[in-house]
CSV table of C-alpha atoms in Angstrom, one decimal:
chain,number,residue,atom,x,y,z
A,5,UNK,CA,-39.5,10.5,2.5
A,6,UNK,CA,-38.9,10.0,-1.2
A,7,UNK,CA,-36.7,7.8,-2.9
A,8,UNK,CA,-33.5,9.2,-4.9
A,9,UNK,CA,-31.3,7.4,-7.3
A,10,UNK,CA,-28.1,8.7,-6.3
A,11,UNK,CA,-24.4,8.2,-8.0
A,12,UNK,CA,-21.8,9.2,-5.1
A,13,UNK,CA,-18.7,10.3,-6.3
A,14,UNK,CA,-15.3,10.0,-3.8
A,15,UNK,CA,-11.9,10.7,-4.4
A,16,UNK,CA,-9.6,10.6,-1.5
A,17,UNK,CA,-6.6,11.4,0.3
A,18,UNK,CA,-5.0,8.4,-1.4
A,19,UNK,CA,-5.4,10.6,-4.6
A,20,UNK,CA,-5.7,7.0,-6.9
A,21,UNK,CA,-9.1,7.8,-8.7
A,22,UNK,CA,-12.6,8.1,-8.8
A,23,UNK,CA,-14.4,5.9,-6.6
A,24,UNK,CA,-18.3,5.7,-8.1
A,25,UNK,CA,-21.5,3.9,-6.8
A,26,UNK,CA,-25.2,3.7,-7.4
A,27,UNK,CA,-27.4,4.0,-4.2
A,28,UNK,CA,-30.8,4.6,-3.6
A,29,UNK,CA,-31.9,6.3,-0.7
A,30,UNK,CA,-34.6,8.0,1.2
A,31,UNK,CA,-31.9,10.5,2.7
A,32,UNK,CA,-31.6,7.9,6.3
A,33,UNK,CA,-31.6,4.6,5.3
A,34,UNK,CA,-30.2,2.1,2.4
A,35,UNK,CA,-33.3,1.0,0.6
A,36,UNK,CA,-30.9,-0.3,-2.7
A,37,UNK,CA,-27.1,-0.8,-3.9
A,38,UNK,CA,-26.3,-0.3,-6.9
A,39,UNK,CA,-22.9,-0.9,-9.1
A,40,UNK,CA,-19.7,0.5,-8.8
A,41,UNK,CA,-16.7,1.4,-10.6
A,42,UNK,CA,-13.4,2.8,-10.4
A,43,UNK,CA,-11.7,5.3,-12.5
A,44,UNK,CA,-7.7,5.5,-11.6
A,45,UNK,CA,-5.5,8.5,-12.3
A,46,UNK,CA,-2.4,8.2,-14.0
A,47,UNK,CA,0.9,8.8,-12.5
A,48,UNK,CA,1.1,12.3,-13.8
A,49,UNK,CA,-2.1,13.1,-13.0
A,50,UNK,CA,-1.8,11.8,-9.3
A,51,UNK,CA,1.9,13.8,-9.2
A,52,UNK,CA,-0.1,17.2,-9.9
A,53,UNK,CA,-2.4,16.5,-6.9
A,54,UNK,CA,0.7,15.9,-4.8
A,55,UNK,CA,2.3,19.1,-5.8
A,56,UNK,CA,-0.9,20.8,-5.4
A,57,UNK,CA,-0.9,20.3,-1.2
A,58,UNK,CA,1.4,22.2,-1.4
A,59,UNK,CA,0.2,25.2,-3.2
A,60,UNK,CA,-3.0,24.7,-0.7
A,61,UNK,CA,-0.6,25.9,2.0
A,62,UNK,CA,-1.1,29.8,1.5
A,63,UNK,CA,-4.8,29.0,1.7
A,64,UNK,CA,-6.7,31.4,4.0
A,65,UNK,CA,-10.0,31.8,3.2
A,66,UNK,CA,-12.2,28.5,1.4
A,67,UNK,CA,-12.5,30.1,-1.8
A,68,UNK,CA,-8.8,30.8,-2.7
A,69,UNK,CA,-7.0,28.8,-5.2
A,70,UNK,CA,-3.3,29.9,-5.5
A,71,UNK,CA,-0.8,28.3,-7.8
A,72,UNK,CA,-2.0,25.1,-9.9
A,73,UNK,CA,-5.2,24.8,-8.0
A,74,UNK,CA,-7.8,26.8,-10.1
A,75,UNK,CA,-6.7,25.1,-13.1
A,76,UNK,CA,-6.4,21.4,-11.3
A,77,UNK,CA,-10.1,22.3,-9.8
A,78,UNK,CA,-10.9,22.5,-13.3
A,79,UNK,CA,-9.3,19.5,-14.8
A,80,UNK,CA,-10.9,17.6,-11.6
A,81,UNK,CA,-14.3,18.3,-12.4
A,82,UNK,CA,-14.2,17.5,-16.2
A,83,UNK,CA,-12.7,14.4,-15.3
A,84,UNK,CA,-15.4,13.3,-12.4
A,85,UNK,CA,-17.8,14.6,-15.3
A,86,UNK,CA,-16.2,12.0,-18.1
A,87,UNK,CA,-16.6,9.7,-15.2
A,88,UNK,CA,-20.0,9.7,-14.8
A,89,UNK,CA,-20.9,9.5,-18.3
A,90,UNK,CA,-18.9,6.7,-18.7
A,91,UNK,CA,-20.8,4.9,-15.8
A,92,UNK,CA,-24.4,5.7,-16.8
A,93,UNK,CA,-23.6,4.7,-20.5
A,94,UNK,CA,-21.9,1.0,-18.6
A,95,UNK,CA,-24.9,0.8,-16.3
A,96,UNK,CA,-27.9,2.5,-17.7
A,97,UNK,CA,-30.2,0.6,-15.9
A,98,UNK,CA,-29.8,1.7,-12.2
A,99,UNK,CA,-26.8,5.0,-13.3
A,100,UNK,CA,-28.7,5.7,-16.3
A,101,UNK,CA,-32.3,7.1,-14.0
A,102,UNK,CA,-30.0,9.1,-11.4
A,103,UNK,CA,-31.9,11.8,-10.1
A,104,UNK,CA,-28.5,13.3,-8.9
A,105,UNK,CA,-25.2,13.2,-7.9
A,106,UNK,CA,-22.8,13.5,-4.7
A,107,UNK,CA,-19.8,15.6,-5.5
A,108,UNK,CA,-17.1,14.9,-2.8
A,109,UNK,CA,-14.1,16.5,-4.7
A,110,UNK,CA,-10.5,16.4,-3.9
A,111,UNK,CA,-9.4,17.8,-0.3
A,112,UNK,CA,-6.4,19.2,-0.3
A,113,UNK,CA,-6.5,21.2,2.7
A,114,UNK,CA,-7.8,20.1,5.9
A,115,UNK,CA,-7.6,22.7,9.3
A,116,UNK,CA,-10.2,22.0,12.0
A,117,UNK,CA,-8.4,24.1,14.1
A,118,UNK,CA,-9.0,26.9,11.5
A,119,UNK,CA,-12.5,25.8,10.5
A,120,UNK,CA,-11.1,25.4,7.3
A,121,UNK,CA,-11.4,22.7,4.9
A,122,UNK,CA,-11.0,23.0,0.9
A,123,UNK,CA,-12.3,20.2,-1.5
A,124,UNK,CA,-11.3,21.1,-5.1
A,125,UNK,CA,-14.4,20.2,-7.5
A,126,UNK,CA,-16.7,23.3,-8.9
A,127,UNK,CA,-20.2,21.8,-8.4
A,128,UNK,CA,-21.8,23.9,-11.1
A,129,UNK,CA,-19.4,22.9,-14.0
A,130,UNK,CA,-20.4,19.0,-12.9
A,131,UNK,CA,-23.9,20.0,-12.9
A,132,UNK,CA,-23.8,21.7,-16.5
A,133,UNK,CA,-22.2,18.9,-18.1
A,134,UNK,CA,-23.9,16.1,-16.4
A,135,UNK,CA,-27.2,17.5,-16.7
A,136,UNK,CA,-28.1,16.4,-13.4
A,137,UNK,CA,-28.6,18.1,-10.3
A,138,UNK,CA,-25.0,17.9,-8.0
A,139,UNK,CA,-24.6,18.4,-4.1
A,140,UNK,CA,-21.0,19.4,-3.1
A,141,UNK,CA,-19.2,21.1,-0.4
A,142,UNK,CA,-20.2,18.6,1.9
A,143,UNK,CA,-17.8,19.4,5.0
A,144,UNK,CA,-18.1,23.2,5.1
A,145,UNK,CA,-21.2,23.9,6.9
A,146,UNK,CA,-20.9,21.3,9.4
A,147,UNK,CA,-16.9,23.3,10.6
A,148,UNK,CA,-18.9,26.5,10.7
A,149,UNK,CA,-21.5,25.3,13.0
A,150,UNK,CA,-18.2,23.9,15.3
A,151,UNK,CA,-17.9,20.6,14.0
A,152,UNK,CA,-14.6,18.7,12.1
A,153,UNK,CA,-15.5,18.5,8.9
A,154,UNK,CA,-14.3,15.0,8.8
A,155,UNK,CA,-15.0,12.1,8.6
A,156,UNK,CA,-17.7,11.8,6.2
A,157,UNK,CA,-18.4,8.4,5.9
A,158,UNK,CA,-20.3,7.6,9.1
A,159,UNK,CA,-23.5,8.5,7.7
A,160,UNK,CA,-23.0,5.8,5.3
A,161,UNK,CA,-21.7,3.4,7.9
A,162,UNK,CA,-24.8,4.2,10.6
A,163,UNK,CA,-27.2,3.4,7.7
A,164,UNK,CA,-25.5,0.2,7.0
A,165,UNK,CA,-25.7,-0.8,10.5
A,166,UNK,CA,-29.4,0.2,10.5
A,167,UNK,CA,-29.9,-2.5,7.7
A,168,UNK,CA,-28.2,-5.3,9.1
A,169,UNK,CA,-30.3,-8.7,9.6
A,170,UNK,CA,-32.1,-8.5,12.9
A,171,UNK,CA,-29.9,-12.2,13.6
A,172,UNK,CA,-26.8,-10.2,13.2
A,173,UNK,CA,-27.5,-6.4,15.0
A,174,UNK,CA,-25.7,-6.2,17.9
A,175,UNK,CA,-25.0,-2.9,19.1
A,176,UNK,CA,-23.4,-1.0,19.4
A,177,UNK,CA,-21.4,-1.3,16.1
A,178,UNK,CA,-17.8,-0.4,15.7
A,179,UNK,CA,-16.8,0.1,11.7
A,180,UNK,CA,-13.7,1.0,10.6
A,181,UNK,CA,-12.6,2.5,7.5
A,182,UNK,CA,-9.2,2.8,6.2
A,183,UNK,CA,-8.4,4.9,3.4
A,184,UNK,CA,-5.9,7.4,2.9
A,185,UNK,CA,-6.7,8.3,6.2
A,186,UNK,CA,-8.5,6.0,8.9
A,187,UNK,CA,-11.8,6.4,10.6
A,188,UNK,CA,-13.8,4.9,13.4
A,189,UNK,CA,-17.6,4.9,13.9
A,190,UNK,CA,-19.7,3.9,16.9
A,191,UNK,CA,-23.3,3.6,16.4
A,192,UNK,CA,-25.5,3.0,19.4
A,193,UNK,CA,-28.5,1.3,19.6
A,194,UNK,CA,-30.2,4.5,20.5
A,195,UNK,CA,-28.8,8.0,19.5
A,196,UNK,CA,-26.8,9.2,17.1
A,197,UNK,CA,-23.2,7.9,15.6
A,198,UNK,CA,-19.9,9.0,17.2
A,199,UNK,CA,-16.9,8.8,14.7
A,200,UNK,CA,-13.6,10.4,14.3
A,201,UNK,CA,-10.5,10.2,12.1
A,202,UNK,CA,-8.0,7.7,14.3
A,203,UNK,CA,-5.1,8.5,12.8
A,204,UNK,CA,-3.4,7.6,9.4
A,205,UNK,CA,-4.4,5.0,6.6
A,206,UNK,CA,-3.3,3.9,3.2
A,207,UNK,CA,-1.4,7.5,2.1
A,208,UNK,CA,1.8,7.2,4.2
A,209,UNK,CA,1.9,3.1,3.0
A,210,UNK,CA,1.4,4.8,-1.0
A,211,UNK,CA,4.0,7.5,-0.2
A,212,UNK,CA,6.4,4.9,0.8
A,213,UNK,CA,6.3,2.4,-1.3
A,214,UNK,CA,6.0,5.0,-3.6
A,215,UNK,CA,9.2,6.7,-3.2
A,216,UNK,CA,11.3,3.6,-1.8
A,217,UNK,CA,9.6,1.3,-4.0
A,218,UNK,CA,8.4,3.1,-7.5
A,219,UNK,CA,4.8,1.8,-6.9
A,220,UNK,CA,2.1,3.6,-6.7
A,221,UNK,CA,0.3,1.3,-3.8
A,222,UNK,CA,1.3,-2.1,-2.1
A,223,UNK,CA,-0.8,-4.4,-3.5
A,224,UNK,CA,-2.5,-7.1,-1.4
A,225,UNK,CA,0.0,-6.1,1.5
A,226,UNK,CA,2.7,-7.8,-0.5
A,227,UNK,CA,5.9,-5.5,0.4
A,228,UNK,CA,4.7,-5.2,3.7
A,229,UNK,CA,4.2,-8.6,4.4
A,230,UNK,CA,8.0,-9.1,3.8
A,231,UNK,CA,9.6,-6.8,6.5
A,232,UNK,CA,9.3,-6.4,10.5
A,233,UNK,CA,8.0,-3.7,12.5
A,234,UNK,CA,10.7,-1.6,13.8
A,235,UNK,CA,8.9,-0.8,17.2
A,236,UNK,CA,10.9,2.1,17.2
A,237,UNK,CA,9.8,3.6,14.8
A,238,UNK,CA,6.0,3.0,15.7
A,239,UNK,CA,6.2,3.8,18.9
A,240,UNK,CA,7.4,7.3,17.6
A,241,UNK,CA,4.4,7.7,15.5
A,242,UNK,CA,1.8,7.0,18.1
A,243,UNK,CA,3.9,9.2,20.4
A,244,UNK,CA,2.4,12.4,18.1
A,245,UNK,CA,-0.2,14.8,19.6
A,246,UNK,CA,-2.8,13.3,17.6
A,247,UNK,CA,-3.2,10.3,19.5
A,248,UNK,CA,-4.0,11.5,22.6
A,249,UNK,CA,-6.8,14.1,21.7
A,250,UNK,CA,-10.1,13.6,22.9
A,251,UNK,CA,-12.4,13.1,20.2
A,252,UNK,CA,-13.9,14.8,17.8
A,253,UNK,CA,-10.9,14.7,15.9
A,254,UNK,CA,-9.4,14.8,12.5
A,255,UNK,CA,-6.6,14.7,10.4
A,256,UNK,CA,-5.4,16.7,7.2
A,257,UNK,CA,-3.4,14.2,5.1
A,258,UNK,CA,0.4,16.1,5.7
A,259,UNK,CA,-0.2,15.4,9.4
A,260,UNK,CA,1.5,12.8,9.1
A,261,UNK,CA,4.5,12.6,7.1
A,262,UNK,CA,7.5,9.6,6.0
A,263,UNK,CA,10.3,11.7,7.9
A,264,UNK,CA,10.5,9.2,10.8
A,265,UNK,CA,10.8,6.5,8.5
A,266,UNK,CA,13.8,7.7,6.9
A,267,UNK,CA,16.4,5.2,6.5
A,268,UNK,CA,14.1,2.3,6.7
A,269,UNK,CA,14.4,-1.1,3.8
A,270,UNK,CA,11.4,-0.8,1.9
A,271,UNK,CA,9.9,-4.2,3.3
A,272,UNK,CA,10.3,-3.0,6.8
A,273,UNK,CA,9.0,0.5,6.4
A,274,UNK,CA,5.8,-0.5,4.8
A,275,UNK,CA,5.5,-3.0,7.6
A,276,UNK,CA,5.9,-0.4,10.0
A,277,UNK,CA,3.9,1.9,8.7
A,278,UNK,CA,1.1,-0.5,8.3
A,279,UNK,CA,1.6,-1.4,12.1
């Protein structure tokens, strides 16, 4: 297959930023990394996201946008779009010949239950003022077909481990990712990958140390590292339904929520929460 020059464009449940990265593939495998960079939201910015979810609520049907959210799609995509000529103007050597670009969006709604999953980010507005060619809506047609929707990031991680050193493949290969929310991938040594959201990642930590704290993110584990777990506590987090669904499984950000951390010092919450 033939080679693309790709810039992916991510930005998560953690609501911090855009994530951005160069990558050419042949639409399987790894065949170059490029650089990255990272764009961060302000405060206000990242506060209208949060007050968005729950405007996403009333959400029925994929294409409705009630409340703030056809504006915030808006504002989204002209901000992923200043994004991205920033980058290929900092890196015009490998950004500067992308033949396209990955278009993640912002989920703010996330029902598997309901084959329903909305990502604000209008792919055609990108498109026009990028000049480039954009692929978006990544999650939809896999829920119609029956699937989750989430995670997306296995695809990434089983062409990673197809590119490890032949001294250091040993399958199968467990990777882990935790961002706002956490994810596990299995890849074989024959077959396909197995993954599944296993259960919450940096966004309750953010909310915490957030509202308990003024911060928008514990940096380097710092807070956390000062307090105890309150077993407690943790043991009435992994005592929700989640935990003991078979997979396929996945998680919409409000899953999970601070109220059974209530009343917690800051220290020990984050620790907890971390647990």
């Amino acid at each position: 297959m033939a080679v693309k020059c790709a810039i992916g464009l991510m930005s998560g449940t953690s609501m911090d930023g855009i994530d951005l990265a160069v990558v050419d593939t042949d639409g399987m495998d790894v065949v170059r990394r490029g650089p990255s960079a990272f764009v961060p939201y302000e405060a206000a910015f990242r506060r209208r996201i949060e007050a968005a979810l729950d405007d996403a609520k009333a959400i029925t049907r994929r294409g409705e946008r009630p409340g703030d959210l056809a504006g915030l799609e808006r504002e989204i995509t002209l901000r992923h779009a200043r994004a991205v000529e920033r980058f290929r103007a900092d890196f015009p050597g490998a950004a500067g010949r992308a033949d396209l670009v990955g278009f993640h969006g912002q989920t703010v709604l996330h029902r598997p239950d309901k084959a329903l999953t909305v990502q604000l980010g209008d792919g055609p507005l990108l498109a026009r003022e990028t000049g480039l060619a954009v692929v978006f809506d990544m999650r939809a047609n896999d829920m119609v077909h029956g699937g989750q929707g989430a995670p997306l990031v296995p695809v990434y991680h089983a062409a990673l481990a197809r590119s490890l050193p032949a001294d250091m493949a040993r399958f199968p290969v467990c990777l882990v990712n935790i961002g706002g929310i956490s994810n596990v991938t299995f890849v074989p040594a024959i077959g396909d990958p197995f993954a599944f959201d296993s259960g919450p990642g940096n966004a309750l930590i953010d909310q915490w140390v957030s509202a308990e704290g003024g911060v928008p993110f514990d940096a380097d584990g710092m807070i956390a590292s000062e307090g105890g777990i309150v077993r407690a506590v943790a043991d009435a987090y992994l005592d929700k339904p989640f935990f003991a669904l078979k997979a396929p499984k996945s998680l919409d950000r409000n899953d999970f929520t601070l109220d059974l951390a209530t009343g917690l010092e800051l220290a020990d919450g984050a620790r907890t929460l971390a647990a």
